[in-house]
PDB file of C-alpha atoms in Angstrom:
ATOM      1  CA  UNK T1068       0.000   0.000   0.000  1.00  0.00           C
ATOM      2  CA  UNK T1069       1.376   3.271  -1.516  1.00  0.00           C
ATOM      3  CA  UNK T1070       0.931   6.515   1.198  1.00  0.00           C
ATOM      4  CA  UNK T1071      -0.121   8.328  -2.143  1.00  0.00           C
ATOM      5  CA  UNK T1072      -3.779   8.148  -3.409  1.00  0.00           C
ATOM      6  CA  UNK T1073      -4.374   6.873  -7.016  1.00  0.00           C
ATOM      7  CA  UNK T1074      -6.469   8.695  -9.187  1.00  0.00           C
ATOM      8  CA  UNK T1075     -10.437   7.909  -9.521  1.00  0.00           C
ATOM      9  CA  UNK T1076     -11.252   6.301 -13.116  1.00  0.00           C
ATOM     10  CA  UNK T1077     -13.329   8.757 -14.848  1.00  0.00           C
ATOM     11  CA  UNK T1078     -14.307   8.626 -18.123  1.00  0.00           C
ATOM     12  CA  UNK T1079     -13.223  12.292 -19.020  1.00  0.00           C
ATOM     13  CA  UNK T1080      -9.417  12.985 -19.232  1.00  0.00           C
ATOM     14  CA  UNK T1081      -8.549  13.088 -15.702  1.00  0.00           C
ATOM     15  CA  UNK T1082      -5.035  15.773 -16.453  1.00  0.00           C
ATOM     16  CA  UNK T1083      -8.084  18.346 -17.409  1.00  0.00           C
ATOM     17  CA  UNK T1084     -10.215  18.257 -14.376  1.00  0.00           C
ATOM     18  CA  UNK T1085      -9.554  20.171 -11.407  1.00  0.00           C
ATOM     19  CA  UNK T1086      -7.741  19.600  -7.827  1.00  0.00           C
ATOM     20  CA  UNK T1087     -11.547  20.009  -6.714  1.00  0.00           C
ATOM     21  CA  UNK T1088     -12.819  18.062  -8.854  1.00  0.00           C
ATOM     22  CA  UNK T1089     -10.780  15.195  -8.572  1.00  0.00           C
ATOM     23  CA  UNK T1090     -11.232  14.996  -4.783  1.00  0.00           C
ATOM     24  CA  UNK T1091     -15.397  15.298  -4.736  1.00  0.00           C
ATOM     25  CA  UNK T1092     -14.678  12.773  -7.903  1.00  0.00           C
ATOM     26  CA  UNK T1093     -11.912  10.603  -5.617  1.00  0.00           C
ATOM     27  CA  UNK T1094     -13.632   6.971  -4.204  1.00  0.00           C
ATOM     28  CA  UNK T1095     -12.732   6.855  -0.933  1.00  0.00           C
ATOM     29  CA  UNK T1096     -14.855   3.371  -0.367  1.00  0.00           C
ATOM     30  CA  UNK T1097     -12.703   2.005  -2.649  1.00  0.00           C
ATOM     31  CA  UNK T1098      -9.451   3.478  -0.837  1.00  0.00           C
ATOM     32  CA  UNK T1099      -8.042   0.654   1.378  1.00  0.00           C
ATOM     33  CA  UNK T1100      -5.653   3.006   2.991  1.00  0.00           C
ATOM     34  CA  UNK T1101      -8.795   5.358   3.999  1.00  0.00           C
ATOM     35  CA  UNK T1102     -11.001   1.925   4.631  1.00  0.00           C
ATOM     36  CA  UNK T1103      -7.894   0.777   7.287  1.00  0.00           C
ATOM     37  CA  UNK T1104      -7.807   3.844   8.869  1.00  0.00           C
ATOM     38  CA  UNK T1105     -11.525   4.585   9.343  1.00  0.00           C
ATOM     39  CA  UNK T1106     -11.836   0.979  10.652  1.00  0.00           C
ATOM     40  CA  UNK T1107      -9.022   1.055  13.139  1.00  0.00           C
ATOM     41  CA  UNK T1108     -11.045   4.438  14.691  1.00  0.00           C
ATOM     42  CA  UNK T1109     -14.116   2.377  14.561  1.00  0.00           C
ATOM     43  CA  UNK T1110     -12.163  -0.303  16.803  1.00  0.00           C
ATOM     44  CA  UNK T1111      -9.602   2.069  18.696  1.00  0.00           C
ATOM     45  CA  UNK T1112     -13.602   3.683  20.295  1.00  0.00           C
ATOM     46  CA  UNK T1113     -13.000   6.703  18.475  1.00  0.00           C
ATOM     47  CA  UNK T1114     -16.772   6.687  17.369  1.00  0.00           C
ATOM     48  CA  UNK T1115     -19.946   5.509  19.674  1.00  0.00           C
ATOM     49  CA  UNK T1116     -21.142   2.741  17.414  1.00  0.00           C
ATOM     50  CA  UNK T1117     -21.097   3.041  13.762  1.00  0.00           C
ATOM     51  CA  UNK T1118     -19.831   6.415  12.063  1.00  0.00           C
ATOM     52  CA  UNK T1119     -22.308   8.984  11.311  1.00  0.00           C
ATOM     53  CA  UNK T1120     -21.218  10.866   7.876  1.00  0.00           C
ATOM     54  CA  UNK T1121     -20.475  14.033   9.989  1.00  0.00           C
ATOM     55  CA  UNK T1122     -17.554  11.507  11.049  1.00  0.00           C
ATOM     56  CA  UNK T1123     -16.708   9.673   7.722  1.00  0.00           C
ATOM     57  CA  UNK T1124     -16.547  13.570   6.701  1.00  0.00           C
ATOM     58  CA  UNK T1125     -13.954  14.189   9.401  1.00  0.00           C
ATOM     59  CA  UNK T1126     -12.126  11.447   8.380  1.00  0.00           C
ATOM     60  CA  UNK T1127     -12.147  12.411   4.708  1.00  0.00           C
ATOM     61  CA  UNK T1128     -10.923  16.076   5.805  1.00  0.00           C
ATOM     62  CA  UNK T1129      -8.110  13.891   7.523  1.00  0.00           C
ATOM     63  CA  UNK T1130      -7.219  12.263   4.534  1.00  0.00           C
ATOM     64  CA  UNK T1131      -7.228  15.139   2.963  1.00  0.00           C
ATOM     65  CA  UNK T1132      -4.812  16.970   5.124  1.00  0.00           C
ATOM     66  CA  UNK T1133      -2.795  13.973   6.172  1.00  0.00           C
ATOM     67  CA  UNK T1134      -2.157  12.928   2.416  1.00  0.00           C
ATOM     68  CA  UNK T1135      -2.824  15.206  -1.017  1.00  0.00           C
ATOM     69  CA  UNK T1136      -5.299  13.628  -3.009  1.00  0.00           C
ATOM     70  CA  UNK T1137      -5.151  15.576  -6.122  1.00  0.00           C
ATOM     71  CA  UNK T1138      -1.148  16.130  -5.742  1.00  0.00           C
ATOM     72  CA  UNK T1139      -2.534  20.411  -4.879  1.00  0.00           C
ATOM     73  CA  UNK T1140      -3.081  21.954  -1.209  1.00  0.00           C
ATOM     74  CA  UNK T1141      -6.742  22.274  -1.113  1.00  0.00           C
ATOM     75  CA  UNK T1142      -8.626  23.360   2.046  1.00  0.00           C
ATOM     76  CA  UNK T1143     -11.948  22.435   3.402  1.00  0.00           C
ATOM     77  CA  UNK T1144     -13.247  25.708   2.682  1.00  0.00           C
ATOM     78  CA  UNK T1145     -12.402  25.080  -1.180  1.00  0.00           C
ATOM     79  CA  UNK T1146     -14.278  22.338  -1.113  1.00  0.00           C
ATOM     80  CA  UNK T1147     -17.267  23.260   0.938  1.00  0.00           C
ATOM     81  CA  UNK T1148     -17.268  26.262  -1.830  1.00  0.00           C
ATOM     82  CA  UNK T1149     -17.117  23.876  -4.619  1.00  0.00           C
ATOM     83  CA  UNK T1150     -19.877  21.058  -3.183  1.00  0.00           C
ATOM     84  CA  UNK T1151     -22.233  24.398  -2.793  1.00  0.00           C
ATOM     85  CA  UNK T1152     -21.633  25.754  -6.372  1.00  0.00           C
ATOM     86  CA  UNK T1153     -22.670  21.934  -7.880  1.00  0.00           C
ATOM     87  CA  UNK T1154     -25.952  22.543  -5.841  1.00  0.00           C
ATOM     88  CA  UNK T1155     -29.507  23.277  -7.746  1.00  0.00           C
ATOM     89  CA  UNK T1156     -30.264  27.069  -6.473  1.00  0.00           C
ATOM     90  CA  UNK T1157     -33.599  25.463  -5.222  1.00  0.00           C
ATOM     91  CA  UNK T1158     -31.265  23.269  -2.547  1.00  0.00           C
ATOM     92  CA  UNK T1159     -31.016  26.218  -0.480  1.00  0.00           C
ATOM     93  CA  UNK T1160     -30.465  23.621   2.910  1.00  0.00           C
ATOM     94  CA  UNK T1161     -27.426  22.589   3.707  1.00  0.00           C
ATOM     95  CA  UNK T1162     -26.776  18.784   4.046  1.00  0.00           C
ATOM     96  CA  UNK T1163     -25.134  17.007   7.107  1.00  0.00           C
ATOM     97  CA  UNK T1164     -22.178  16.041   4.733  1.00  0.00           C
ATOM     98  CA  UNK T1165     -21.480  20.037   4.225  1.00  0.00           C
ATOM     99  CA  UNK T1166     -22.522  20.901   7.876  1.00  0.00           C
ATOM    100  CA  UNK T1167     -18.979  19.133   9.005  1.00  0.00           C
ATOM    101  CA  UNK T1168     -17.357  21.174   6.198  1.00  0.00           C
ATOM    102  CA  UNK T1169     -18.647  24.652   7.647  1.00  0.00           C
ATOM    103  CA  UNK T1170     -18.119  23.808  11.000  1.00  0.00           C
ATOM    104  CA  UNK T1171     -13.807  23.554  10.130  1.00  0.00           C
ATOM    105  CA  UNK T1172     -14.188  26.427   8.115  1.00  0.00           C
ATOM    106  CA  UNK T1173     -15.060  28.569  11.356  1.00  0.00           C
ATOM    107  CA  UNK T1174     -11.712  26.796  13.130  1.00  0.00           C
ATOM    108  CA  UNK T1175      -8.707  28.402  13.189  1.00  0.00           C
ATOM    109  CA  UNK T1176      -6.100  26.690  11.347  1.00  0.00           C
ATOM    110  CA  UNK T1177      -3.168  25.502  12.433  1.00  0.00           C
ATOM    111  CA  UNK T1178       0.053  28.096  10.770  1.00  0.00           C
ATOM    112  CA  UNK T1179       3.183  27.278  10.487  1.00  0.00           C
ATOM    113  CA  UNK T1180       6.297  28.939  11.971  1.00  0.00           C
ATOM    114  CA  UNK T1181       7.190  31.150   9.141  1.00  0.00           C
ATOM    115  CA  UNK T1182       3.360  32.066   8.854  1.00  0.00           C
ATOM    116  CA  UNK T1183       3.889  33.409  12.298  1.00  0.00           C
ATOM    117  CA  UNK T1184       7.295  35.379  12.111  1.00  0.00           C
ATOM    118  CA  UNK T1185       5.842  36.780   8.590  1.00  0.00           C
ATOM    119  CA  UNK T1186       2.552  37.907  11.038  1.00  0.00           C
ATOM    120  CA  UNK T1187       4.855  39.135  14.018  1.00  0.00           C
ATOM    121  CA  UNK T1188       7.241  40.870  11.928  1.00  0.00           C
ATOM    122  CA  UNK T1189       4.172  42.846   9.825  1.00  0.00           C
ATOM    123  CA  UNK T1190       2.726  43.660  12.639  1.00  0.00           C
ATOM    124  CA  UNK T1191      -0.552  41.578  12.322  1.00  0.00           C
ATOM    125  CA  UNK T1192      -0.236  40.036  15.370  1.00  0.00           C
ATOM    126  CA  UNK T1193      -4.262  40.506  15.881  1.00  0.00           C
ATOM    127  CA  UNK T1194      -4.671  38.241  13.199  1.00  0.00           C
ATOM    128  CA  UNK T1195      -2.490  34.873  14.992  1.00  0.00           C
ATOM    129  CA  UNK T1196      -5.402  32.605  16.735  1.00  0.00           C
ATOM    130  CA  UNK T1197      -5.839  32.379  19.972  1.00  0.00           C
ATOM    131  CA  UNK T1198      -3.530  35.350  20.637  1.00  0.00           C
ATOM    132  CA  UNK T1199      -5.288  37.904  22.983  1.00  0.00           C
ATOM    133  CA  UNK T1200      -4.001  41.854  23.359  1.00  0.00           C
ATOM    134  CA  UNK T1201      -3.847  41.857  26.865  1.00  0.00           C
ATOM    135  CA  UNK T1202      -4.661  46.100  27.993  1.00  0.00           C
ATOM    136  CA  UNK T1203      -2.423  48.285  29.545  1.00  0.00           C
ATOM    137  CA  UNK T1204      -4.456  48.394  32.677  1.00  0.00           C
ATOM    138  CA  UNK T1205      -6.803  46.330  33.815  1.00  0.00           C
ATOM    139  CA  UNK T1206      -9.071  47.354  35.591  1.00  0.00           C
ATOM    140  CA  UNK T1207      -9.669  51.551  36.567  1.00  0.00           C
ATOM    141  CA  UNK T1208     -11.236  51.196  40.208  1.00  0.00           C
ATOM    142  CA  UNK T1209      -8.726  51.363  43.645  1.00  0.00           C
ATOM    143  CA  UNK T1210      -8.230  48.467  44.755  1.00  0.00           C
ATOM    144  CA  UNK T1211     -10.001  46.792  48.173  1.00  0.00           C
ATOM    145  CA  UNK T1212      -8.780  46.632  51.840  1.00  0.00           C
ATOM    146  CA  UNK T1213      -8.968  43.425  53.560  1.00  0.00           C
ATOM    147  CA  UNK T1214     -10.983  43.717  56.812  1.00  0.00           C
ATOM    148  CA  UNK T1215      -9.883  40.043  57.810  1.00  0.00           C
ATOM    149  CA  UNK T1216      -7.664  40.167  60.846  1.00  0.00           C
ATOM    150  CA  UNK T1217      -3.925  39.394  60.174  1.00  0.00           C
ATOM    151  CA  UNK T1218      -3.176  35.676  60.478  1.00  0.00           C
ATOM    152  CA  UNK T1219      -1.009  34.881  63.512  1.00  0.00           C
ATOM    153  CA  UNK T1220       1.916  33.131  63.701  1.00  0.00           C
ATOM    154  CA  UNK T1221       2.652  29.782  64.939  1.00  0.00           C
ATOM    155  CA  UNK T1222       4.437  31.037  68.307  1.00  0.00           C
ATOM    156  CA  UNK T1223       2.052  34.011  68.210  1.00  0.00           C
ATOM    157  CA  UNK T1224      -0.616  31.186  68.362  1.00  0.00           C
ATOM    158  CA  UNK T1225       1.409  29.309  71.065  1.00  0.00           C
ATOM    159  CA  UNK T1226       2.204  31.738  73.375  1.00  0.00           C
ATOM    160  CA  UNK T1227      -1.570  33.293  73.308  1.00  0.00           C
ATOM    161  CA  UNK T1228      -2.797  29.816  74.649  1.00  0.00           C
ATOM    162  CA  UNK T1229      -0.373  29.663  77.205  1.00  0.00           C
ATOM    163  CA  UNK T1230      -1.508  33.399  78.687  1.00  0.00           C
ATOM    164  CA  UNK T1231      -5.407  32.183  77.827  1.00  0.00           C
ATOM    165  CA  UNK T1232      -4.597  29.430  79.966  1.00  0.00           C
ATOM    166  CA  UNK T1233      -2.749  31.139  82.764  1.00  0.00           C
ATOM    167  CA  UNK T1234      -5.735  33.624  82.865  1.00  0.00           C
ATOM    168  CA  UNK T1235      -7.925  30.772  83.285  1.00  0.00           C
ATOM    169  CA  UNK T1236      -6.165  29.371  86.092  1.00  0.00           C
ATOM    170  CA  UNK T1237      -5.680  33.155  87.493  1.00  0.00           C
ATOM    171  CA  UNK T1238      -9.948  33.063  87.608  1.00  0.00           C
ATOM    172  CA  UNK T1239     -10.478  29.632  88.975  1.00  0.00           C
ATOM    173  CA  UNK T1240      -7.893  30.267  91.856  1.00  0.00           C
ATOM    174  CA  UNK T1241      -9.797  33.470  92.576  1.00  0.00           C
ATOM    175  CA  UNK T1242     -12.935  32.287  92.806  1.00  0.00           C
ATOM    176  CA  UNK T1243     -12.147  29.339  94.873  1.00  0.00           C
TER     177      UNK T1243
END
């Protein structure tokens, strides 16, 4: 088994059609590499029960970024684009096998080190996921006093039992 994907048979020239095109066209229940894999997620519990085709369209998005099908870097949001365009205009709906699609497109991606210098050193920095501008200040208002008493200390702690307890004895000795 070959870690590269052989091309679907079509009956059109398949050099003409494009990277799009040849993945929606690519026959991934025929793929034994993709069959392997979705089984051994099936097995390793990675599913409850049988795969829905939310998850067999994970798992082609996978394949997809794990190996090239069409030999060109498409994204999911290519081919979400695409799937919609080959829609009638009265299929205004989306299917569950796009719904998976939209729901990577709103992810953030994953860049790669010189992605980030190229942002850092631009100046974009507001555009690197999950990186927050953290504000001058904070927060405006003075800040509280603590009306708890101090904490004592361990000998504080000590020696105030031992007068407590002298005082104690001072009382019963009067009293008697």
């Amino acid at each position: 088994m070959s870690s590269e994907l052989k091309e679907p048979s079509l009956s059109s020239d398949s050099s003409v059609l494009n990277p799009l095109e040849r993945f929606a066209a690519y026959q991934f229940d025929s793929d034994e590499t993709y069959q392997q894999g979705l089984a051994s997620l099936i097995d390793g519990g990675a599913f409850s029960g049988n795969p829905t085709p939310e998850n067999k369209e994970e798992c082609r998005l996978l394949k997809l970024s794990r190996c090239s099908v069409t030999g060109n870097d498409i994204t999911s949001e290519q081919v979400l684009a695409y799937e919609l365009s080959l829609r009638k205009p009265s299929d205004v709906a989306l299917s569950e096998s796009t719904s998976i699609f939209a729901s990577h497109s709103h992810e953030a991606r994953n860049l790669t080190l010189a992605e980030l210098q190229e942002m850092i050193e631009t100046g974009r920095v507001d555009q690197i996921p999950n990186n927050k501008v953290i504000p001058e200040r904070f927060n405006d208002a003075p800040p509280s006093h603590s009306i708890a008493p101090a904490r004592k200390k361990p000998w504080e702690v000590a020696v105030a039992g031992v007068v407590e307890d002298v005082e104690i004895e001072m009382k019963s000795d009067l009293d008697s």
